[in-house]
Amino acid sequence: MKCKICLVSIQHLSKAAIAFSVGFFCLLVGYDNIIDFNTNYQFVHSVLSMDKMESFFSGNPTLEARSIDNSNVYLVGYWLIIVGEIITGLVCMFGSIYMFASINKKRFVNGQVIYLVGATFAVLLWYFGFAVIGGEYFSMWANQMNGQMKAYTFATFILITAIYVYMPELKKMPTIDSSTN
């Protein structure tokens, strides 16, 4: 019985720690965007205005008509990103803290659900916001300020953590059958 509790404890600690790291990451990204505001503001400006397209970009009038030439829209869009990152980070952190406080308790699942909500916000932010809207709608793939690969990396990693954090715990250690070797 003690071994079973130990195994569950280790899994709970692992899941809470991973949720904490994602929450901390999201908060750090939001914080960095505030203290170094101009760097990523220029990125948002460039993507939305489509002003730094690579030379290979054909300049299709239909795609270029999507560009936005309004600094107020850039500012609102950037602040929406920052607020999204901070809210996402806070929800993920709250889920992780709830998990840490609930190790070996039935309510641990509540922390997992809270983290799942935060992870969903993160995937929506980096996949839908950056890859779909930025990448495809504003053709960020052809922009010198292309952030698609980072967005895919963040979204993929966070989605994997959501799957891991929410999957059921092992109740006993798997055994290895040495007779098959």
Short mmCIF file of C-alpha atoms in Angstrom, two decimals:
data_model
loop_
_atom_site.label_atom_id
_atom_site.label_comp_id
_atom_site.label_asym_id
_atom_site.label_seq_id
_atom_site.Cartn_x
_atom_site.Cartn_y
_atom_site.Cartn_z
CA MET A 1 0.00 0.00 0.00
CA LYS A 2 2.81 2.44 0.84
CA CYS A 3 4.43 1.85 -2.54
CA LYS A 4 1.14 2.70 -4.26
CA ILE A 5 0.89 5.99 -2.34
CA CYS A 6 4.54 6.77 -3.14
CA LEU A 7 3.99 6.12 -6.86
CA VAL A 8 0.91 8.33 -6.95
CA SER A 9 2.77 11.03 -4.98
CA ILE A 10 5.61 11.05 -7.48
CA GLN A 11 3.20 11.30 -10.39
CA HIS A 12 1.26 14.10 -8.68
CA LEU A 13 4.47 16.00 -7.93
CA SER A 14 5.61 15.59 -11.52
CA LYS A 15 2.32 16.84 -12.94
CA ALA A 16 2.15 19.79 -10.56
CA ALA A 17 5.76 20.75 -11.30
CA ILE A 18 5.22 20.64 -15.06
CA ALA A 19 2.03 22.70 -14.73
CA PHE A 20 3.97 25.18 -12.58
CA SER A 21 6.71 25.50 -15.20
CA VAL A 22 4.19 26.24 -17.96
CA GLY A 23 2.43 28.80 -15.79
CA PHE A 24 5.73 30.44 -14.90
CA PHE A 25 6.72 30.48 -18.58
CA CYS A 26 3.49 32.23 -19.59
CA LEU A 27 3.85 34.79 -16.80
CA LEU A 28 7.48 35.41 -17.72
CA VAL A 29 6.61 35.96 -21.39
CA GLY A 30 3.88 38.44 -20.42
CA TYR A 31 6.20 40.21 -17.96
CA ASP A 32 9.02 40.39 -20.53
CA ASN A 33 6.61 41.89 -23.06
CA ILE A 34 5.79 44.63 -20.56
CA ILE A 35 9.34 45.49 -19.48
CA ASP A 36 10.70 45.25 -23.04
CA PHE A 37 7.53 46.58 -24.62
CA ASN A 38 8.97 47.97 -27.85
CA THR A 39 10.73 44.82 -29.07
CA ASN A 40 7.63 42.68 -29.46
CA TYR A 41 5.44 45.67 -30.28
CA GLN A 42 7.57 46.05 -33.41
CA PHE A 43 6.93 42.38 -34.15
CA VAL A 44 3.14 42.83 -33.85
CA HIS A 45 3.33 46.01 -35.96
CA SER A 46 5.30 44.24 -38.67
CA VAL A 47 3.01 41.21 -38.81
CA LEU A 48 -0.22 43.20 -38.88
CA SER A 49 1.06 45.83 -41.32
CA MET A 50 2.77 43.18 -43.48
CA ASP A 51 5.56 45.72 -44.03
CA LYS A 52 8.56 43.38 -43.93
CA MET A 53 7.56 40.67 -46.36
CA GLU A 54 10.33 38.51 -47.81
CA SER A 55 11.37 39.18 -51.40
CA PHE A 56 9.91 35.84 -52.55
CA PHE A 57 6.41 36.93 -51.42
CA SER A 58 4.45 37.47 -54.63
CA GLY A 59 2.50 40.42 -53.28
CA ASN A 60 -0.90 38.95 -54.03
CA PRO A 61 -3.34 41.90 -53.73
CA THR A 62 -5.93 39.74 -51.92
CA LEU A 63 -3.45 38.79 -49.20
CA GLU A 64 -1.91 42.23 -48.93
CA ALA A 65 -5.38 43.77 -48.57
CA ARG A 66 -5.51 42.11 -45.14
CA SER A 67 -2.76 44.37 -43.82
CA ILE A 68 -3.66 46.88 -41.13
CA ASP A 69 -2.24 50.38 -41.09
CA ASN A 70 -3.42 51.64 -37.71
CA SER A 71 -1.11 51.99 -34.72
CA ASN A 72 -4.08 51.87 -32.32
CA VAL A 73 -4.96 48.41 -33.61
CA TYR A 74 -1.33 47.30 -33.15
CA LEU A 75 -1.37 48.60 -29.59
CA VAL A 76 -4.71 46.98 -28.70
CA GLY A 77 -3.64 43.70 -30.32
CA TYR A 78 -0.35 43.68 -28.44
CA TRP A 79 -2.02 44.42 -25.10
CA LEU A 80 -4.53 41.63 -25.76
CA ILE A 81 -1.60 39.27 -26.28
CA ILE A 82 0.10 40.42 -23.07
CA VAL A 83 -3.09 40.19 -21.00
CA GLY A 84 -3.74 36.75 -22.54
CA GLU A 85 -0.26 35.57 -21.55
CA ILE A 86 -0.65 36.82 -17.99
CA ILE A 87 -4.14 35.38 -17.51
CA THR A 88 -2.98 32.09 -19.00
CA GLY A 89 0.02 32.04 -16.68
CA LEU A 90 -2.09 32.82 -13.62
CA VAL A 91 -4.62 30.09 -14.41
CA CYS A 92 -1.85 27.52 -15.01
CA MET A 93 -0.06 28.58 -11.82
CA PHE A 94 -3.28 28.40 -9.81
CA GLY A 95 -3.89 24.89 -11.17
CA SER A 96 -0.37 23.83 -10.25
CA ILE A 97 -0.58 25.27 -6.73
CA TYR A 98 -3.92 23.52 -6.26
CA MET A 99 -2.28 20.27 -7.41
CA PHE A 100 0.68 20.76 -5.04
CA ALA A 101 -1.77 21.32 -2.17
CA SER A 102 -3.81 18.25 -3.12
CA ILE A 103 -1.16 15.55 -3.60
CA ASN A 104 -2.62 12.11 -2.76
CA LYS A 105 -6.10 13.59 -2.42
CA LYS A 106 -9.14 13.06 -4.61
CA ARG A 107 -9.40 16.81 -5.20
CA PHE A 108 -6.09 16.70 -7.14
CA VAL A 109 -8.23 16.35 -10.26
CA ASN A 110 -9.63 19.85 -9.65
CA GLY A 111 -6.13 21.28 -10.07
CA GLN A 112 -5.70 19.23 -13.23
CA VAL A 113 -8.92 20.70 -14.64
CA ILE A 114 -7.83 24.24 -13.75
CA TYR A 115 -4.49 23.60 -15.48
CA LEU A 116 -6.32 22.17 -18.50
CA VAL A 117 -8.26 25.45 -18.79
CA GLY A 118 -5.01 27.45 -18.64
CA ALA A 119 -3.29 25.16 -21.13
CA THR A 120 -6.26 25.57 -23.48
CA PHE A 121 -5.89 29.36 -23.22
CA ALA A 122 -2.18 28.96 -24.06
CA VAL A 123 -2.83 26.78 -27.10
CA LEU A 124 -5.47 29.25 -28.30
CA LEU A 125 -3.05 32.13 -27.81
CA TRP A 126 -0.02 30.62 -29.53
CA TYR A 127 -1.68 28.34 -32.06
CA PHE A 128 -4.84 30.23 -33.00
CA GLY A 129 -3.45 33.71 -32.35
CA PHE A 130 0.03 33.36 -33.78
CA ALA A 131 -0.06 30.40 -36.16
CA VAL A 132 -3.57 30.79 -37.58
CA ILE A 133 -4.23 34.55 -37.43
CA GLY A 134 -0.64 35.80 -37.64
CA GLY A 135 0.77 32.95 -39.71
CA GLU A 136 -1.94 32.40 -42.24
CA TYR A 137 -4.24 35.41 -42.22
CA PHE A 138 -1.39 37.95 -42.13
CA SER A 139 1.06 35.66 -43.99
CA MET A 140 3.62 35.76 -41.19
CA TRP A 141 5.26 32.75 -42.86
CA ALA A 142 6.51 35.20 -45.53
CA ASN A 143 7.40 38.00 -43.09
CA GLN A 144 10.96 38.69 -41.99
CA MET A 145 9.54 38.76 -38.45
CA ASN A 146 8.20 35.21 -38.67
CA GLY A 147 7.35 33.77 -35.27
CA GLN A 148 5.44 30.73 -36.46
CA MET A 149 7.96 28.09 -35.41
CA LYS A 150 8.12 29.46 -31.86
CA ALA A 151 4.32 29.56 -31.74
CA TYR A 152 4.10 25.94 -32.94
CA THR A 153 6.76 24.93 -30.42
CA PHE A 154 4.96 26.59 -27.51
CA ALA A 155 1.53 25.29 -28.53
CA THR A 156 2.78 21.74 -29.09
CA PHE A 157 4.71 21.55 -25.84
CA ILE A 158 1.82 22.96 -23.82
CA LEU A 159 -0.64 20.59 -25.49
CA ILE A 160 1.62 17.65 -24.61
CA THR A 161 1.81 18.85 -20.99
CA ALA A 162 -1.99 19.10 -20.86
CA ILE A 163 -2.29 15.50 -22.04
CA TYR A 164 0.31 14.33 -19.50
CA VAL A 165 -1.10 16.32 -16.58
CA TYR A 166 -4.64 15.08 -17.19
CA MET A 167 -3.89 11.43 -17.91
CA PRO A 168 -4.74 8.92 -15.16
CA GLU A 169 -2.05 7.90 -12.70
CA LEU A 170 -0.47 4.46 -12.70
CA LYS A 171 -1.57 2.53 -9.63
CA LYS A 172 1.30 0.07 -9.73
CA MET A 173 4.72 -0.08 -11.28
CA PRO A 174 4.81 -1.74 -14.69
CA THR A 175 6.85 -4.93 -14.72
CA ILE A 176 9.33 -5.91 -17.36
CA ASP A 177 9.17 -9.45 -18.61
CA SER A 178 12.82 -10.47 -19.06
CA SER A 179 11.89 -13.79 -20.68
CA THR A 180 11.06 -12.02 -23.98
CA ASN A 181 14.62 -10.74 -24.43
#
